[in-house]
Coordinates of N, CA and C in Angstrom, one line a residue:
X1 N 0.8 -1.2 0.0 CA 0.0 0.0 0.0 C 0.9 1.2 0.0
X2 N 0.4 2.2 -0.6 CA 1.1 3.5 -0.7 C 0.1 4.6 -0.2
X3 N 0.7 5.6 0.3 CA -0.1 6.8 0.8 C -0.6 7.6 -0.4
X4 N -1.8 8.1 -0.4 CA -2.3 9.0 -1.4 C -3.4 9.8 -0.9
X5 N -3.7 10.9 -1.5 CA -4.9 11.7 -1.1 C -5.9 11.5 -2.2
X6 N -5.6 10.7 -3.2 CA -6.5 10.5 -4.4 C -7.7 9.7 -3.9
X7 N -8.8 9.9 -4.6 CA -10.0 9.2 -4.3 C -10.1 7.8 -5.0
X8 N -10.5 6.8 -4.3 CA -10.6 5.5 -4.7 C -11.7 5.5 -5.9
X9 N -11.4 4.8 -7.0 CA -12.3 4.7 -8.1 C -13.5 3.8 -7.9
X10 N -13.4 3.0 -6.8 CA -14.6 2.2 -6.4 C -15.5 2.9 -5.5
X11 N -15.1 3.4 -4.4 CA -16.0 4.0 -3.4 C -16.1 5.4 -3.5
X12 N -15.1 6.1 -4.2 CA -15.1 7.5 -4.4 C -14.6 8.3 -3.2
X13 N -14.0 7.6 -2.2 CA -13.5 8.3 -1.0 C -12.0 8.3 -1.0
X14 N -11.5 9.4 -0.4 CA -10.0 9.5 -0.1 C -9.7 8.9 1.2
X15 N -9.2 7.8 1.3 CA -9.0 7.1 2.6 C -7.5 7.1 3.1
X16 N -6.6 7.7 2.2 CA -5.2 7.9 2.6 C -4.3 6.8 2.0
X17 N -4.9 5.8 1.4 CA -4.0 4.7 0.8 C -4.6 4.1 -0.4
X18 N -3.7 3.6 -1.2 CA -4.1 2.8 -2.4 C -3.2 1.6 -2.6
X19 N -3.7 0.7 -3.3 CA -2.9 -0.5 -3.6 C -1.9 -0.2 -4.6
X20 N -0.7 -0.8 -4.5 CA 0.4 -0.5 -5.5 C 0.1 -1.2 -6.7
X21 N -0.4 -2.4 -6.7 CA -0.8 -3.1 -7.9 C -2.2 -2.7 -8.3
X22 N -2.6 -3.2 -9.4 CA -3.9 -2.8 -9.8 C -4.8 -4.0 -10.1
X23 N -6.0 -3.9 -10.6 CA -6.9 -4.9 -10.9 C -6.9 -5.3 -12.4
X24 N -7.0 -6.5 -12.6 CA -7.1 -7.0 -14.0 C -8.6 -6.9 -14.4
X25 N -8.9 -5.9 -15.2 CA -10.3 -5.6 -15.6 C -10.3 -5.1 -17.0
X26 N -11.5 -4.9 -17.5 CA -11.7 -4.4 -18.9 C -11.2 -2.9 -18.9
X27 N -11.7 -2.2 -17.8 CA -11.4 -0.8 -17.7 C -10.0 -0.6 -17.1
X28 N -9.5 0.5 -17.3 CA -8.1 0.9 -16.8 C -8.4 1.5 -15.4
X29 N -8.2 0.9 -14.3 CA -8.4 1.3 -13.0 C -7.0 1.5 -12.3
X30 N -6.8 2.7 -11.8 CA -5.5 3.0 -11.1 C -5.6 3.2 -9.6
X31 N -6.6 3.7 -9.1 CA -6.7 4.0 -7.7 C -7.8 3.1 -7.0
X32 N -7.4 2.2 -6.2 CA -8.3 1.4 -5.4 C -7.8 1.3 -4.0
X33 N -8.7 1.7 -3.0 CA -8.2 1.6 -1.6 C -8.3 0.2 -1.1
X34 N -7.5 -0.1 0.0 CA -7.5 -1.4 0.6 C -8.9 -1.9 1.1
X35 N -9.7 -1.0 1.5 CA -11.0 -1.4 2.0 C -11.9 -2.0 0.9
X36 N -11.8 -1.4 -0.3 CA -12.6 -1.9 -1.4 C -12.1 -3.2 -1.9
X37 N -10.8 -3.4 -1.7 CA -10.2 -4.7 -2.1 C -10.7 -5.8 -1.1
X38 N -10.4 -5.5 0.2 CA -10.7 -6.5 1.2 C -12.2 -7.0 1.3
X39 N -13.1 -6.0 1.0 CA -14.5 -6.4 1.1 C -15.1 -7.0 -0.3
X40 N -14.2 -7.0 -1.3 CA -14.6 -7.5 -2.5 C -15.4 -6.6 -3.5
X41 N -15.7 -5.4 -3.0 CA -16.5 -4.5 -3.8 C -15.8 -4.1 -5.1
X42 N -14.4 -3.9 -5.0 CA -13.7 -3.5 -6.2 C -13.8 -4.6 -7.3
X43 N -13.5 -5.9 -6.9 CA -13.6 -7.0 -7.9 C -15.0 -7.0 -8.5
X44 N -16.0 -6.9 -7.6 CA -17.4 -6.9 -8.1 C -17.7 -5.8 -9.1
X45 N -17.4 -4.5 -8.6 CA -17.7 -3.4 -9.4 C -17.0 -3.4 -10.8
X46 N -15.8 -3.8 -10.8 CA -15.0 -3.7 -12.0 C -15.0 -5.1 -12.8
X47 N -15.6 -6.1 -12.3 CA -15.6 -7.4 -12.8 C -14.2 -7.8 -13.1
X48 N -13.4 -7.8 -12.0 CA -11.9 -8.1 -12.2 C -11.4 -8.9 -11.1
X49 N -10.1 -9.2 -11.3 CA -9.3 -10.0 -10.3 C -7.9 -9.3 -10.0
X50 N -7.4 -9.5 -8.8 CA -6.1 -8.9 -8.5 C -5.0 -9.8 -8.8
X51 N -5.2 -11.1 -8.9 CA -4.3 -12.1 -9.3 C -4.8 -13.1 -10.3
X52 N -4.0 -13.8 -11.0 CA -4.5 -14.8 -11.9 C -4.9 -16.0 -11.1
X53 N -6.1 -16.5 -11.3 CA -6.6 -17.6 -10.6 C -6.1 -19.0 -11.1
X54 N -5.6 -19.0 -12.3 CA -5.1 -20.3 -12.9 C -4.1 -21.1 -12.1
X55 N -3.0 -20.5 -11.5 CA -2.1 -21.3 -10.7 C -2.7 -22.0 -9.5
X56 N -3.6 -21.3 -8.8 CA -4.2 -21.9 -7.6 C -5.3 -22.9 -8.1
X57 N -6.0 -22.7 -9.0 CA -7.0 -23.6 -9.5 C -6.4 -24.9 -10.0
X58 N -5.3 -24.7 -10.8 CA -4.6 -25.9 -11.4 C -4.0 -26.7 -10.3
X59 N -3.8 -26.2 -9.1 CA -3.2 -26.9 -8.0 C -4.3 -27.5 -7.1
X60 N -5.6 -27.4 -7.5 CA -6.6 -27.9 -6.8 C -7.1 -27.2 -5.6
X61 N -6.8 -26.0 -5.5 CA -7.1 -25.1 -4.3 C -8.6 -24.8 -4.4
X62 N -9.3 -25.0 -3.2 CA -10.7 -24.7 -3.1 C -11.1 -23.4 -3.7
X63 N -12.2 -23.3 -4.5 CA -12.7 -22.1 -5.2 C -12.9 -21.0 -4.3
X64 N -13.3 -21.2 -3.0 CA -13.6 -20.0 -2.1 C -12.2 -19.4 -1.6
X65 N -11.2 -20.3 -1.5 CA -9.9 -19.7 -1.2 C -9.3 -18.9 -2.4
X66 N -9.5 -19.5 -3.6 CA -9.1 -18.7 -4.8 C -9.8 -17.4 -4.9
X67 N -11.1 -17.4 -4.6 CA -11.8 -16.2 -4.6 C -11.3 -15.2 -3.7
X68 N -10.9 -15.6 -2.4 CA -10.3 -14.7 -1.5 C -9.0 -14.1 -1.9
X69 N -8.1 -14.9 -2.5 CA -6.9 -14.4 -3.0 C -7.1 -13.5 -4.2
X70 N -7.9 -13.9 -5.2 CA -8.0 -13.2 -6.5 C -9.0 -12.0 -6.4
X71 N -9.9 -12.0 -5.5 CA -10.9 -10.9 -5.5 C -10.9 -10.0 -4.3
X72 N -10.1 -10.5 -3.2 CA -10.1 -9.7 -1.9 C -8.7 -9.5 -1.3
X73 N -7.7 -9.8 -2.1 CA -6.3 -9.6 -1.6 C -5.6 -8.9 -2.7
X74 N -4.9 -7.7 -2.3 CA -4.0 -7.1 -3.2 C -2.9 -7.9 -3.7
X75 N -2.6 -7.8 -5.0 CA -1.6 -8.6 -5.6 C -0.2 -7.9 -5.4
X76 N 0.8 -8.3 -6.1 CA 2.1 -7.7 -6.0 C 2.6 -7.5 -7.5
X77 N 3.5 -6.5 -7.6 CA 4.0 -6.2 -8.9 C 5.2 -7.1 -9.2
X78 N 5.0 -7.7 -10.4 CA 6.0 -8.6 -10.9 C 6.5 -8.3 -12.3
X79 N 7.5 -8.9 -12.8 CA 8.0 -8.6 -14.1 C 7.0 -9.2 -15.1
X80 N 6.7 -10.5 -14.9 CA 5.8 -11.2 -15.8 C 4.4 -11.3 -15.1
X81 N 3.6 -12.2 -15.5 CA 2.3 -12.5 -14.8 C 2.7 -13.1 -13.5
X82 N 2.1 -12.6 -12.4 CA 2.4 -13.1 -11.1 C 1.8 -14.5 -10.9
X83 N 2.3 -15.2 -10.0 CA 1.8 -16.5 -9.7 C 1.6 -16.6 -8.1
X84 N 0.4 -16.9 -7.7 CA 0.3 -17.0 -6.2 C 0.5 -18.5 -5.9
X85 N 1.4 -18.8 -5.0 CA 1.8 -20.2 -4.7 C 0.9 -20.7 -3.6
X86 N 0.9 -22.1 -3.6 CA 0.1 -22.8 -2.6 C 0.9 -23.9 -2.1
X87 N 0.4 -24.4 -0.9 CA 1.0 -25.6 -0.2 C 0.0 -26.1 0.8
X88 N 0.0 -27.3 1.1 CA -0.9 -28.0 2.1 C -2.4 -27.7 1.7
X89 N -2.6 -27.7 0.4 CA -4.0 -27.4 -0.1 C -4.6 -26.1 0.3
X90 N -3.7 -25.1 0.4 CA -4.2 -23.7 0.7 C -3.3 -22.7 0.0
X91 N -3.8 -21.5 -0.1 CA -2.9 -20.5 -0.7 C -1.9 -20.0 0.4
X92 N -0.8 -19.8 0.0 CA 0.3 -19.3 0.9 C 0.2 -17.9 1.2
X93 N 0.9 -17.4 2.2 CA 1.0 -15.9 2.5 C 2.2 -15.4 1.6
X94 N 1.9 -14.2 1.1 CA 3.0 -13.6 0.3 C 3.8 -12.8 1.2
X95 N 5.2 -12.9 1.1 CA 6.1 -12.2 1.9 C 7.1 -11.3 1.2
X96 N 6.8 -11.0 -0.1 CA 7.6 -10.1 -0.8 C 8.8 -10.7 -1.5
X97 N 9.8 -9.8 -1.7 CA 11.0 -10.3 -2.3 C 11.8 -11.2 -1.3
X98 N 12.3 -12.3 -1.7 CA 13.1 -13.2 -0.8 C 14.4 -12.4 -0.5
X99 N 15.0 -12.7 0.6 CA 16.3 -12.1 1.0 C 17.4 -13.1 0.6
X100 N 18.6 -12.6 0.5 CA 19.7 -13.5 0.1 C 19.8 -14.6 1.1
X101 N 19.6 -14.3 2.4 CA 19.7 -15.4 3.3 C 18.6 -16.5 3.2
X102 N 17.5 -16.2 2.6 CA 16.5 -17.2 2.3 C 17.0 -18.1 1.2
X103 N 17.6 -17.6 0.2 CA 18.2 -18.4 -0.8 C 19.3 -19.3 -0.4
X104 N 20.2 -18.7 0.5 CA 21.3 -19.4 1.1 C 20.9 -20.5 1.9
X105 N 19.7 -20.5 2.5 CA 19.2 -21.5 3.5 C 18.5 -22.7 2.8
X106 N 18.2 -22.5 1.5 CA 17.6 -23.5 0.7 C 18.5 -24.7 0.6
X107 N 18.0 -25.9 0.9 CA 18.9 -27.1 0.8 C 18.1 -28.4 0.6
X108 N 18.7 -29.5 0.3 CA 18.0 -30.7 0.2 C 16.9 -30.8 -0.7
X109 N 15.8 -31.5 -0.3 CA 14.6 -31.7 -1.2 C 14.0 -30.4 -1.5
X110 N 13.9 -29.5 -0.6 CA 13.3 -28.2 -0.9 C 14.1 -27.4 -2.0
X111 N 15.4 -27.4 -2.0 CA 16.2 -26.8 -3.0 C 16.0 -27.6 -4.3
X112 N 16.0 -28.9 -4.2 CA 15.9 -29.8 -5.5 C 14.5 -29.4 -6.2
X113 N 13.5 -29.3 -5.4 CA 12.1 -29.1 -5.9 C 12.0 -27.7 -6.5
X114 N 12.6 -26.7 -5.8 CA 12.6 -25.4 -6.3 C 13.3 -25.3 -7.6
X115 N 14.5 -25.8 -7.8 CA 15.3 -25.7 -9.0 C 14.5 -26.4 -10.1
X116 N 13.9 -27.6 -9.8 CA 13.1 -28.4 -10.8 C 11.9 -27.5 -11.2
X117 N 11.2 -26.9 -10.3 CA 10.0 -26.2 -10.7 C 10.3 -24.9 -11.4
X118 N 11.5 -24.3 -11.2 CA 11.9 -23.1 -11.8 C 12.8 -23.3 -13.0
X119 N 13.0 -24.5 -13.4 CA 13.9 -24.9 -14.5 C 15.3 -24.2 -14.4
X120 N 15.9 -24.3 -13.2 CA 17.2 -23.7 -12.9 C 18.2 -24.8 -12.8
X121 N 19.3 -24.7 -13.5 CA 20.4 -25.7 -13.4 C 21.0 -25.7 -12.0
X122 N 21.3 -26.8 -11.5 CA 21.9 -26.9 -10.1 C 23.3 -26.2 -10.2
X123 N 24.0 -26.3 -11.4 CA 25.3 -25.8 -11.6 C 25.3 -24.2 -11.6
X124 N 24.1 -23.7 -12.0 CA 24.0 -22.3 -12.1 C 23.5 -21.6 -10.7
X125 N 22.9 -22.4 -9.8 CA 22.4 -21.9 -8.6 C 23.4 -21.1 -7.8
X126 N 24.6 -21.6 -7.5 CA 25.5 -20.8 -6.7 C 25.8 -19.4 -7.2
X127 N 25.9 -19.2 -8.5 CA 26.2 -17.9 -9.0 C 24.9 -17.0 -8.9
X128 N 23.7 -17.6 -9.0 CA 22.5 -16.9 -8.8 C 22.4 -16.3 -7.4
X129 N 22.7 -17.2 -6.5 CA 22.7 -16.8 -5.1 C 23.7 -15.7 -4.8
X130 N 24.9 -15.9 -5.3 CA 26.0 -14.9 -5.1 C 25.7 -13.6 -5.6
X131 N 25.0 -13.5 -6.7 CA 24.7 -12.1 -7.3 C 23.3 -11.6 -7.1
X132 N 22.5 -12.4 -6.3 CA 21.2 -12.0 -6.0 C 21.1 -10.7 -5.1
X133 N 20.1 -9.8 -5.6 CA 19.9 -8.6 -4.8 C 18.3 -8.5 -4.9
X134 N 17.6 -8.5 -3.7 CA 16.2 -8.3 -3.7 C 15.8 -7.1 -4.5
X135 N 14.6 -7.2 -5.2 CA 14.1 -6.1 -6.0 C 14.8 -5.8 -7.3
X136 N 15.8 -6.7 -7.6 CA 16.6 -6.5 -8.9 C 15.9 -7.2 -10.1
X137 N 16.5 -7.3 -11.2 CA 15.9 -7.9 -12.4 C 15.5 -9.4 -12.2
X138 N 16.4 -10.1 -11.6 CA 16.0 -11.5 -11.3 C 15.3 -11.4 -9.9
X139 N 14.0 -11.5 -10.0 CA 13.2 -11.4 -8.7 C 13.0 -12.8 -8.2
X140 N 13.0 -13.0 -6.9 CA 12.6 -14.2 -6.2 C 11.7 -13.9 -5.2
X141 N 10.4 -14.3 -5.4 CA 9.3 -14.0 -4.5 C 9.2 -15.1 -3.4
X142 N 8.9 -14.6 -2.2 CA 8.8 -15.6 -1.1 C 7.3 -15.7 -0.6
X143 N 6.9 -16.9 -0.4 CA 5.6 -17.2 0.1 C 5.8 -18.2 1.3
X144 N 4.9 -18.2 2.2 CA 5.0 -19.1 3.4 C 3.7 -19.8 3.6
X145 N 3.8 -21.1 3.8 CA 2.7 -22.0 4.0 C 2.0 -21.6 5.3
X146 N 0.7 -21.4 5.3 CA -0.1 -21.1 6.5 C -0.2 -22.2 7.5
X147 N 0.1 -23.4 7.0 CA -0.2 -24.6 7.9 C 1.1 -25.1 8.4
X148 N 2.1 -25.5 7.6 CA 3.3 -26.1 8.0 C 4.5 -25.1 8.2
X149 N 4.3 -23.9 7.7 CA 5.4 -22.9 7.8 C 6.4 -22.9 6.8
X150 N 6.4 -23.9 5.9 CA 7.5 -24.0 4.8 C 7.5 -22.8 3.9
X151 N 8.7 -22.3 3.6 CA 8.8 -21.2 2.7 C 8.8 -21.8 1.3
X152 N 8.1 -21.1 0.3 CA 8.1 -21.5 -1.1 C 8.5 -20.2 -1.9
X153 N 9.2 -20.4 -3.0 CA 9.8 -19.4 -3.8 C 9.4 -19.6 -5.3
X154 N 9.4 -18.5 -6.0 CA 9.5 -18.6 -7.5 C 10.2 -17.4 -8.0
X155 N 10.8 -17.6 -9.2 CA 11.6 -16.6 -9.8 C 10.9 -16.0 -11.0
X156 N 11.3 -14.7 -11.3 CA 10.7 -13.9 -12.3 C 11.8 -12.9 -12.8
X157 N 11.7 -12.7 -14.1 CA 12.7 -11.6 -14.6 C 12.2 -11.0 -15.8
X158 N 12.7 -9.9 -16.1 CA 12.3 -9.1 -17.2 C 12.6 -9.8 -18.5

């Protein structure tokens, strides 16, 4: 969220904040307050979503959970189409850009699964970690399972 004095295009009020990301809708909507996102009124009014539902639906996540993420949760800004990750049959919490220490701590089966899912060569991984800077062109987004606490990651670049 960012501070603003601009009026929300959904409720018409200036509540002091707007979402950094926008809604995927037919109309070009730029200012939506967090209240209109969380109560679902923005998604309903603009017939849109804040995140792509396909990754969650293709992982078998319950449609009500997908609706919560895609219609009542602000998304995040990514280089390509964002992907909301899931684990333990639920949507994960989004924790922003991974820190270098997060990547350095990946090991064993968790590292193997991450490299396989992201199509990253095991030989290339050490140089990726060495040169990684959060918020840079190679983005690594961090999610956390709400049930078992496992961290999940995915990469994105320009």
